Amino acid sequence: MLALLGAAAAAQAPATARLHEPERVTVLAHGAGEPMADRWALARSDAECRNMLASWRVAIEPPKVDYSASTLVLVSHGRGRGGEPAVSLWSWGDDASTQLVRLAGDRAAPVLQGRWAVLLLPASFQPWRGNIRFETDVADGKVGEVWRSVCTPCQLRWLGKFSSARAPDAVARCFQDQVSWQAFWHLDADPAKPPPECDFATHVLVVTPIRRQSGTGLLRGPFRTALRVVEPAPDEPPHDALVFAVPRRTGELVVETTPADDATRHRIVARFVVADPSSAVVLRRFECDVEPREQTVCERAATQMQWQALRRKVGGAVAALTNDWCDFSLDTVVVVVAAAAAVRPDFGIAVGEEEGVDVLTLTQELASDAEARSFAAVLKVPRRKPQLAVVLRRAGPPEAESEATLQVFPGH
């Protein structure tokens, strides 16, 4: 069985994978019980082991383990063939501590619900770092061909559901910067409402069409981040979309769906390459009315002290922003306060590049029927090597249009 598993897994593994001796991972106990979510937990002491077994309702005696040399891991892996799991262990890439553990039941055994296994891993694997990924077979699937991941969950924020202004795409979309997200929102969602806020330095946004919200989950492994949603019914057209803020991690982001009647199976519907946050020009934004100003102000804060002084200078709702709105290790804040004029609220924001300089253009719409107002934009921007030019444009009747370069900030 183990040889079959290794051969089947090798057919899927990338060229960088290296097979290791399976006895480095030992199955101490296994069984089945009430269905549980795909997950895993670890214990590094007798007390943690007892608490783990009790909270998961696994009725076995805590095994005797030398925790100075080993780590105990309890894996819940849902519906599939019973019997003692066969184990194959893979090391991926150049980091030997990054492991993939594959478990496969006995294909001659009956299908069981709520499978679990207690595994003994060398402490040198350091699974508490989240560098271990587990994959298990599913019922009625050939070993090594159909797998599902059991990974450590990490933070996922559901930002809401919206009805699209037009039929949403049948696939998910991923947004990695403020400008593209705002453009999508005003085109596909409700232009009268502000888009849900996101700090793109720490998260990306995934928009996926739905027919109903049956459940979501974020699975995170060392090689990819996967967002899993319940697959909608095939006979209903999509009409709504969900917005998720997914923790940003440079690498691959996968969107998976699983049928509502069989959560053990999944399929990949979209893959995205998530770039480093410095690839964006605008990572976060905040806008508000402030006291009318006679002259336009454009300044940048590169330290906490500068940020505090700038907030006090602008006042209003800007002064109420927190110190940690930007951490300044990798990012800075640009603040623009436009001189008072009869304009619509909100700025349009566009980014571009001219002769190696990043160009950030803020556009206000002139309106003769509007009151004179000063509007402020607070923008979180990454530290980038190119210079950053900030341009204020006022659009309206040709005789009233204007455009001015406010500042050209040096690169970092």
Short mmCIF file of C-alpha atoms in Angstrom, two decimals:
data_model
loop_
_atom_site.label_atom_id
_atom_site.label_comp_id
_atom_site.label_asym_id
_atom_site.label_seq_id
_atom_site.Cartn_x
_atom_site.Cartn_y
_atom_site.Cartn_z
CA MET A 1 0.00 0.00 0.00
CA LEU A 2 2.77 2.40 0.94
CA ALA A 3 4.64 1.66 -2.26
CA LEU A 4 1.49 2.31 -4.27
CA LEU A 5 0.93 5.57 -2.46
CA GLY A 6 4.50 6.71 -3.02
CA ALA A 7 4.37 5.87 -6.72
CA ALA A 8 1.03 7.63 -7.23
CA ALA A 9 2.14 10.68 -5.29
CA ALA A 10 5.41 10.85 -7.19
CA ALA A 11 3.47 11.13 -10.43
CA GLN A 12 1.96 14.41 -9.17
CA ALA A 13 4.90 15.87 -7.29
CA PRO A 14 7.01 18.63 -8.81
CA ALA A 15 10.56 17.94 -9.81
CA THR A 16 11.85 19.60 -6.64
CA ALA A 17 10.10 17.06 -4.36
CA ARG A 18 12.24 14.46 -2.60
CA LEU A 19 10.86 11.31 -1.01
CA HIS A 20 11.84 10.70 2.61
CA GLU A 21 11.66 7.60 4.75
CA PRO A 22 8.05 7.20 5.94
CA GLU A 23 9.03 5.87 9.38
CA ARG A 24 9.97 9.42 10.35
CA VAL A 25 6.23 9.90 10.87
CA THR A 26 4.55 7.26 13.06
CA VAL A 27 0.82 6.56 13.34
CA LEU A 28 0.17 6.06 17.07
CA ALA A 29 -3.61 5.71 16.88
CA HIS A 30 -6.43 6.12 14.39
CA GLY A 31 -10.17 5.76 14.28
CA ALA A 32 -13.44 7.42 13.35
CA GLY A 33 -16.15 9.30 15.16
CA GLU A 34 -18.50 12.21 14.71
CA PRO A 35 -17.66 14.34 11.66
CA MET A 36 -15.36 17.26 12.32
CA ALA A 37 -13.94 20.03 10.18
CA ASP A 38 -10.69 19.45 8.33
CA ARG A 39 -8.09 20.56 10.82
CA TRP A 40 -5.08 19.57 12.85
CA ALA A 41 -3.70 20.38 16.27
CA LEU A 42 -0.45 19.66 18.04
CA ALA A 43 0.72 18.94 21.56
CA ARG A 44 4.17 19.52 23.02
CA SER A 45 3.42 18.34 26.55
CA ASP A 46 1.27 15.80 28.41
CA ALA A 47 -1.13 18.55 29.50
CA GLU A 48 -1.57 19.83 25.93
CA CYS A 49 -2.14 16.25 24.75
CA ARG A 50 -4.89 15.60 27.32
CA ASN A 51 -6.62 18.90 26.48
CA MET A 52 -6.39 18.20 22.75
CA LEU A 53 -7.87 14.71 23.00
CA ALA A 54 -10.65 15.89 25.32
CA SER A 55 -11.65 18.87 23.18
CA TRP A 56 -11.76 16.68 20.05
CA ARG A 57 -13.61 13.88 21.91
CA VAL A 58 -11.03 11.27 21.00
CA ALA A 59 -11.40 8.53 23.61
CA ILE A 60 -7.90 7.12 23.89
CA GLU A 61 -5.32 7.16 26.63
CA PRO A 62 -2.67 9.84 26.10
CA PRO A 63 0.34 8.06 24.60
CA LYS A 64 3.68 8.21 26.37
CA VAL A 65 5.84 10.56 24.34
CA ASP A 66 9.28 12.08 24.82
CA TYR A 67 8.30 15.63 23.99
CA SER A 68 11.89 16.79 23.98
CA ALA A 69 12.39 14.87 20.74
CA SER A 70 8.88 14.53 19.28
CA THR A 71 5.64 16.38 18.68
CA LEU A 72 2.18 14.83 18.82
CA VAL A 73 -0.24 15.82 16.05
CA LEU A 74 -3.94 15.00 15.84
CA VAL A 75 -5.37 15.18 12.32
CA SER A 76 -9.11 15.19 11.55
CA HIS A 77 -9.60 14.11 7.97
CA GLY A 78 -13.28 13.53 7.39
CA ARG A 79 -14.88 10.85 5.23
CA GLY A 80 -12.82 8.13 3.57
CA ARG A 81 -11.50 4.59 3.73
CA GLY A 82 -10.72 3.28 7.19
CA GLY A 83 -7.88 1.07 8.30
CA GLU A 84 -4.48 2.20 9.49
CA PRO A 85 -3.38 5.17 7.38
CA ALA A 86 -0.40 4.64 5.12
CA VAL A 87 1.95 7.60 5.31
CA SER A 88 4.26 9.20 2.79
CA LEU A 89 6.40 12.18 3.68
CA TRP A 90 7.71 14.75 1.24
CA SER A 91 10.13 17.63 1.57
CA TRP A 92 9.47 20.43 -0.87
CA GLY A 93 11.97 22.90 -2.26
CA ASP A 94 15.20 23.84 -0.55
CA ASP A 95 13.82 24.21 2.97
CA ALA A 96 14.00 20.79 4.60
CA SER A 97 11.65 21.90 7.38
CA THR A 98 8.77 22.37 4.90
CA GLN A 99 6.95 19.06 4.78
CA LEU A 100 3.92 17.51 3.10
CA VAL A 101 2.42 14.53 4.96
CA ARG A 102 0.03 12.36 2.93
CA LEU A 103 -2.33 9.89 4.62
CA ALA A 104 -4.21 7.19 2.75
CA GLY A 105 -6.67 4.66 4.19
CA ASP A 106 -6.88 1.02 3.22
CA ARG A 107 -8.84 0.72 -0.02
CA ALA A 108 -10.19 -2.65 1.17
CA ALA A 109 -11.63 -1.05 4.34
CA PRO A 110 -15.16 0.40 4.58
CA VAL A 111 -15.85 4.11 4.22
CA LEU A 112 -15.94 5.88 7.57
CA GLN A 113 -17.08 9.32 8.72
CA GLY A 114 -15.03 11.52 11.02
CA ARG A 115 -11.67 9.84 10.52
CA TRP A 116 -8.82 10.91 12.73
CA ALA A 117 -5.20 9.91 13.26
CA VAL A 118 -2.65 10.62 15.97
CA LEU A 119 0.80 11.06 14.49
CA LEU A 120 4.23 11.29 16.07
CA LEU A 121 6.47 13.79 14.29
CA PRO A 122 10.08 14.64 15.04
CA ALA A 123 10.29 17.91 16.96
CA SER A 124 12.85 19.01 14.38
CA PHE A 125 9.99 19.39 11.89
CA GLN A 126 8.72 22.34 14.01
CA PRO A 127 5.07 21.98 12.97
CA TRP A 128 4.13 24.88 15.27
CA ARG A 129 5.63 27.13 12.59
CA GLY A 130 2.75 26.17 10.29
CA ASN A 131 5.21 24.58 7.86
CA ILE A 132 3.48 21.19 7.75
CA ARG A 133 0.71 20.48 5.26
CA PHE A 134 -1.49 17.39 5.44
CA GLU A 135 -3.33 15.82 2.52
CA THR A 136 -5.68 12.85 2.75
CA ASP A 137 -7.49 10.63 0.30
CA VAL A 138 -11.27 10.78 -0.06
CA ALA A 139 -13.84 8.04 -0.38
CA ASP A 140 -14.24 6.48 -3.83
CA GLY A 141 -11.11 8.21 -5.09
CA LYS A 142 -8.01 6.41 -6.27
CA VAL A 143 -5.12 6.72 -3.88
CA GLY A 144 -2.72 9.45 -4.95
CA GLU A 145 -5.16 10.99 -7.41
CA VAL A 146 -7.81 12.67 -5.30
CA TRP A 147 -6.69 14.52 -2.19
CA ARG A 148 -7.96 17.17 0.09
CA SER A 149 -5.88 19.41 2.27
CA VAL A 150 -6.06 19.58 6.04
CA CYS A 151 -4.17 22.75 6.90
CA THR A 152 -3.93 25.20 9.75
CA PRO A 153 -6.69 27.81 9.53
CA CYS A 154 -5.65 31.45 9.55
CA GLN A 155 -7.56 34.70 9.79
CA LEU A 156 -10.21 35.33 7.15
CA ARG A 157 -12.59 38.29 7.09
CA TRP A 158 -15.91 38.20 5.29
CA LEU A 159 -16.56 41.79 4.22
CA GLY A 160 -20.08 41.31 2.96
CA LYS A 161 -22.34 40.34 0.10
CA PHE A 162 -23.41 42.67 -2.69
CA SER A 163 -25.66 42.49 -5.71
CA SER A 164 -23.72 43.21 -8.85
CA ALA A 165 -24.79 45.95 -11.22
CA ARG A 166 -24.37 43.38 -13.96
CA ALA A 167 -24.14 39.60 -13.93
CA PRO A 168 -20.88 38.76 -12.14
CA ASP A 169 -18.26 36.62 -13.79
CA ALA A 170 -18.57 32.90 -13.20
CA VAL A 171 -15.09 32.82 -11.68
CA ALA A 172 -13.50 34.47 -8.69
CA ARG A 173 -11.47 37.65 -8.93
CA CYS A 174 -8.55 38.81 -6.81
CA PHE A 175 -7.63 42.43 -6.07
CA GLN A 176 -4.22 43.39 -4.72
CA ASP A 177 -4.31 47.19 -4.67
CA GLN A 178 -6.69 49.96 -3.77
CA VAL A 179 -7.01 51.46 -7.25
CA SER A 180 -8.13 48.32 -9.09
CA TRP A 181 -10.48 47.45 -6.22
CA GLN A 182 -12.16 50.85 -6.31
CA ALA A 183 -12.53 50.70 -10.09
CA PHE A 184 -14.18 47.28 -9.86
CA TRP A 185 -16.53 48.38 -7.09
CA HIS A 186 -17.80 51.42 -8.96
CA LEU A 187 -18.29 49.41 -12.15
CA ASP A 188 -19.75 46.15 -10.82
CA ALA A 189 -21.23 46.95 -7.42
CA ASP A 190 -22.87 50.08 -6.01
CA PRO A 191 -21.11 53.30 -7.03
CA ALA A 192 -23.19 55.23 -4.49
CA LYS A 193 -21.62 53.33 -1.60
CA PRO A 194 -17.96 53.33 -0.59
CA PRO A 195 -16.21 50.01 -1.20
CA PRO A 196 -15.35 47.89 1.84
CA GLU A 197 -12.04 49.02 3.27
CA CYS A 198 -8.96 46.86 2.96
CA ASP A 199 -5.33 47.35 3.90
CA PHE A 200 -3.62 45.76 0.90
CA ALA A 201 -0.31 45.71 2.75
CA THR A 202 -1.65 42.83 4.85
CA HIS A 203 -4.61 41.42 2.86
CA VAL A 204 -5.90 40.88 -0.66
CA LEU A 205 -9.57 40.80 -1.62
CA VAL A 206 -11.29 37.88 -3.30
CA VAL A 207 -14.71 38.35 -4.90
CA THR A 208 -16.57 35.18 -5.81
CA PRO A 209 -20.13 34.80 -7.19
CA ILE A 210 -22.60 32.78 -5.15
CA ARG A 211 -26.16 31.50 -5.25
CA ARG A 212 -26.29 30.99 -1.52
CA GLN A 213 -23.89 31.27 1.35
CA SER A 214 -23.50 27.81 2.80
CA GLY A 215 -20.06 28.07 4.31
CA THR A 216 -16.52 29.23 3.82
CA GLY A 217 -13.08 28.32 5.05
CA LEU A 218 -9.51 29.40 4.58
CA LEU A 219 -6.88 26.69 4.30
CA ARG A 220 -3.27 27.70 4.43
CA GLY A 221 -0.31 25.52 3.55
CA PRO A 222 3.36 26.30 3.04
CA PHE A 223 2.98 26.35 -0.74
CA ARG A 224 -0.26 28.17 -1.26
CA THR A 225 -3.19 29.88 0.41
CA ALA A 226 -6.56 28.33 -0.46
CA LEU A 227 -9.96 29.93 0.05
CA ARG A 228 -12.71 27.28 -0.03
CA VAL A 229 -16.40 28.06 -0.56
CA VAL A 230 -19.41 25.79 -0.94
CA GLU A 231 -20.28 25.17 -4.56
CA PRO A 232 -23.63 26.66 -5.66
CA ALA A 233 -26.39 24.69 -7.32
CA PRO A 234 -25.84 24.29 -11.08
CA ASP A 235 -29.38 25.24 -12.14
CA GLU A 236 -29.45 28.74 -10.63
CA PRO A 237 -27.79 31.78 -12.22
CA PRO A 238 -25.44 33.71 -9.95
CA HIS A 239 -26.74 37.07 -8.81
CA ASP A 240 -24.70 38.00 -5.76
CA ALA A 241 -21.05 38.01 -4.86
CA LEU A 242 -19.13 37.63 -1.62
CA VAL A 243 -16.08 39.69 -0.69
CA PHE A 244 -13.36 38.11 1.45
CA ALA A 245 -10.22 39.69 2.87
CA VAL A 246 -7.54 37.00 2.70
CA PRO A 247 -4.24 37.41 4.57
CA ARG A 248 -1.63 38.51 2.06
CA ARG A 249 1.14 36.05 1.38
CA THR A 250 3.41 36.35 -1.63
CA GLY A 251 2.90 33.27 -3.78
CA GLU A 252 -0.10 31.36 -5.05
CA LEU A 253 -3.67 31.97 -3.91
CA VAL A 254 -6.12 29.23 -4.87
CA VAL A 255 -9.92 29.45 -4.78
CA GLU A 256 -11.61 26.08 -4.30
CA THR A 257 -15.23 25.00 -4.26
CA THR A 258 -16.74 21.97 -2.59
CA PRO A 259 -20.20 20.48 -3.18
CA ALA A 260 -22.72 21.09 -0.40
CA ASP A 261 -23.53 17.35 -0.29
CA ASP A 262 -19.92 16.11 -0.14
CA ALA A 263 -17.49 18.36 1.67
CA THR A 264 -14.69 15.81 1.26
CA ARG A 265 -14.24 16.73 -2.39
CA HIS A 266 -12.99 19.97 -3.84
CA ARG A 267 -11.98 21.46 -7.14
CA ILE A 268 -9.85 24.46 -7.98
CA VAL A 269 -11.78 27.17 -9.84
CA ALA A 270 -9.17 29.94 -9.87
CA ARG A 271 -5.46 30.51 -9.23
CA PHE A 272 -3.86 33.89 -8.59
CA VAL A 273 -0.24 34.94 -8.21
CA VAL A 274 -0.09 37.31 -5.24
CA ALA A 275 2.74 39.80 -5.63
CA ASP A 276 4.73 41.53 -2.93
CA PRO A 277 2.82 44.57 -1.55
CA SER A 278 5.48 46.88 -2.97
CA SER A 279 4.17 46.06 -6.45
CA ALA A 280 1.16 48.31 -5.75
CA VAL A 281 1.18 52.11 -5.61
CA VAL A 282 -1.79 52.55 -3.25
CA LEU A 283 -2.41 50.04 -0.47
CA ARG A 284 -5.03 51.77 1.65
CA ARG A 285 -7.12 54.95 1.58
CA PHE A 286 -9.21 57.15 3.82
CA GLU A 287 -11.16 60.20 2.70
CA CYS A 288 -13.23 62.82 4.49
CA ASP A 289 -14.34 66.45 4.51
CA VAL A 290 -12.17 68.86 6.49
CA GLU A 291 -12.28 72.56 7.31
CA PRO A 292 -12.11 74.56 4.05
CA ARG A 293 -8.54 75.48 3.04
CA GLU A 294 -7.39 78.30 0.82
CA GLN A 295 -4.42 76.32 -0.50
CA THR A 296 -3.91 72.69 -1.37
CA VAL A 297 -1.65 70.69 0.95
CA CYS A 298 0.33 67.58 -0.07
CA GLU A 299 2.70 66.02 2.46
CA ARG A 300 4.21 62.64 3.21
CA ALA A 301 4.81 60.99 6.59
CA ALA A 302 7.60 58.41 6.74
CA THR A 303 7.76 57.96 10.54
CA GLN A 304 5.32 57.67 13.41
CA MET A 305 6.33 61.12 14.66
CA GLN A 306 5.69 62.71 11.27
CA TRP A 307 2.38 60.85 11.03
CA GLN A 308 1.20 62.16 14.41
CA ALA A 309 2.16 65.72 13.50
CA LEU A 310 0.45 65.48 10.10
CA ARG A 311 -2.78 64.18 11.64
CA ARG A 312 -2.86 67.08 14.07
CA LYS A 313 -2.21 69.52 11.23
CA VAL A 314 -5.07 68.24 9.06
CA GLY A 315 -7.51 67.78 11.93
CA GLY A 316 -11.05 66.48 11.73
CA ALA A 317 -11.53 62.76 11.12
CA VAL A 318 -7.92 62.47 9.96
CA ALA A 319 -6.73 63.35 13.46
CA ALA A 320 -8.73 60.39 14.80
CA LEU A 321 -6.81 57.84 12.72
CA THR A 322 -4.67 55.54 14.83
CA ASN A 323 -0.90 55.36 15.15
CA ASP A 324 -0.89 51.86 13.64
CA TRP A 325 -2.83 52.88 10.51
CA CYS A 326 0.62 52.50 8.93
CA ASP A 327 3.60 50.72 10.50
CA PHE A 328 6.19 52.67 8.42
CA SER A 329 8.61 49.77 8.19
CA LEU A 330 7.68 49.11 4.57
CA ASP A 331 5.14 51.86 3.85
CA THR A 332 4.55 55.60 4.14
CA VAL A 333 1.48 57.86 4.16
CA VAL A 334 0.69 60.61 1.64
CA VAL A 335 -1.96 63.17 2.64
CA VAL A 336 -3.62 65.53 0.15
CA VAL A 337 -6.01 68.25 1.31
CA ALA A 338 -7.53 70.04 -1.67
CA ALA A 339 -8.23 73.76 -1.60
CA ALA A 340 -11.91 74.60 -1.19
CA ALA A 341 -13.96 74.39 -4.41
CA ALA A 342 -17.42 73.40 -5.61
CA VAL A 343 -16.73 69.68 -6.14
CA ARG A 344 -18.42 66.35 -5.70
CA PRO A 345 -17.30 64.31 -2.69
CA ASP A 346 -14.65 61.62 -3.13
CA PHE A 347 -11.52 61.48 -5.24
CA GLY A 348 -10.99 59.37 -8.30
CA ILE A 349 -7.56 57.77 -8.08
CA ALA A 350 -5.40 56.57 -10.96
CA VAL A 351 -1.81 55.37 -11.06
CA GLY A 352 0.66 55.36 -13.90
CA GLU A 353 4.34 55.63 -14.77
CA GLU A 354 6.16 58.32 -16.73
CA GLU A 355 9.89 58.18 -17.45
CA GLY A 356 10.51 55.89 -14.48
CA VAL A 357 8.43 57.98 -12.05
CA ASP A 358 5.30 56.64 -10.32
CA VAL A 359 2.42 59.05 -10.99
CA LEU A 360 -0.51 59.17 -8.62
CA THR A 361 -3.41 61.27 -9.95
CA LEU A 362 -6.31 62.36 -7.75
CA THR A 363 -9.33 63.67 -9.65
CA GLN A 364 -12.19 65.79 -8.34
CA GLU A 365 -15.40 66.41 -10.27
CA LEU A 366 -16.39 70.08 -10.42
CA ALA A 367 -20.08 70.79 -9.88
CA SER A 368 -21.71 74.22 -10.10
CA ASP A 369 -24.57 73.10 -7.87
CA ALA A 370 -22.27 71.88 -5.07
CA GLU A 371 -21.04 73.77 -2.05
CA ALA A 372 -17.42 74.78 -1.75
CA ARG A 373 -15.59 72.18 0.29
CA SER A 374 -12.13 70.87 1.09
CA PHE A 375 -11.69 67.15 0.81
CA ALA A 376 -8.79 65.16 2.26
CA ALA A 377 -7.30 61.91 1.00
CA VAL A 378 -5.03 59.79 3.19
CA LEU A 379 -3.17 57.18 1.16
CA LYS A 380 -0.90 54.39 2.33
CA VAL A 381 1.82 53.79 -0.24
CA PRO A 382 4.68 51.27 -0.21
CA ARG A 383 8.30 52.30 -0.08
CA ARG A 384 9.41 52.00 -3.71
CA LYS A 385 12.59 52.92 -5.54
CA PRO A 386 10.93 55.19 -8.15
CA GLN A 387 10.03 58.76 -7.32
CA LEU A 388 6.36 59.42 -6.60
CA ALA A 389 4.63 62.35 -8.33
CA VAL A 390 1.26 63.40 -6.89
CA VAL A 391 -1.07 65.21 -9.30
CA LEU A 392 -4.40 66.91 -8.51
CA ARG A 393 -6.83 67.17 -11.42
CA ARG A 394 -10.19 68.92 -11.43
CA ALA A 395 -12.53 67.74 -14.17
CA GLY A 396 -15.58 69.58 -15.45
CA PRO A 397 -16.39 72.14 -18.12
CA PRO A 398 -13.33 72.68 -20.35
CA GLU A 399 -12.89 76.27 -19.22
CA ALA A 400 -12.78 75.19 -15.56
CA GLU A 401 -10.58 72.09 -15.80
CA SER A 402 -7.17 72.23 -14.18
CA GLU A 403 -4.27 69.95 -13.39
CA ALA A 404 -1.25 70.54 -11.18
CA THR A 405 1.64 68.47 -9.88
CA LEU A 406 1.57 68.92 -6.11
CA GLN A 407 4.77 67.11 -5.08
CA VAL A 408 7.44 64.78 -6.40
CA PHE A 409 8.64 62.68 -3.49
CA PRO A 410 12.01 60.91 -3.67
CA GLY A 411 12.10 57.11 -3.85
CA HIS A 412 13.25 54.88 -1.01
#
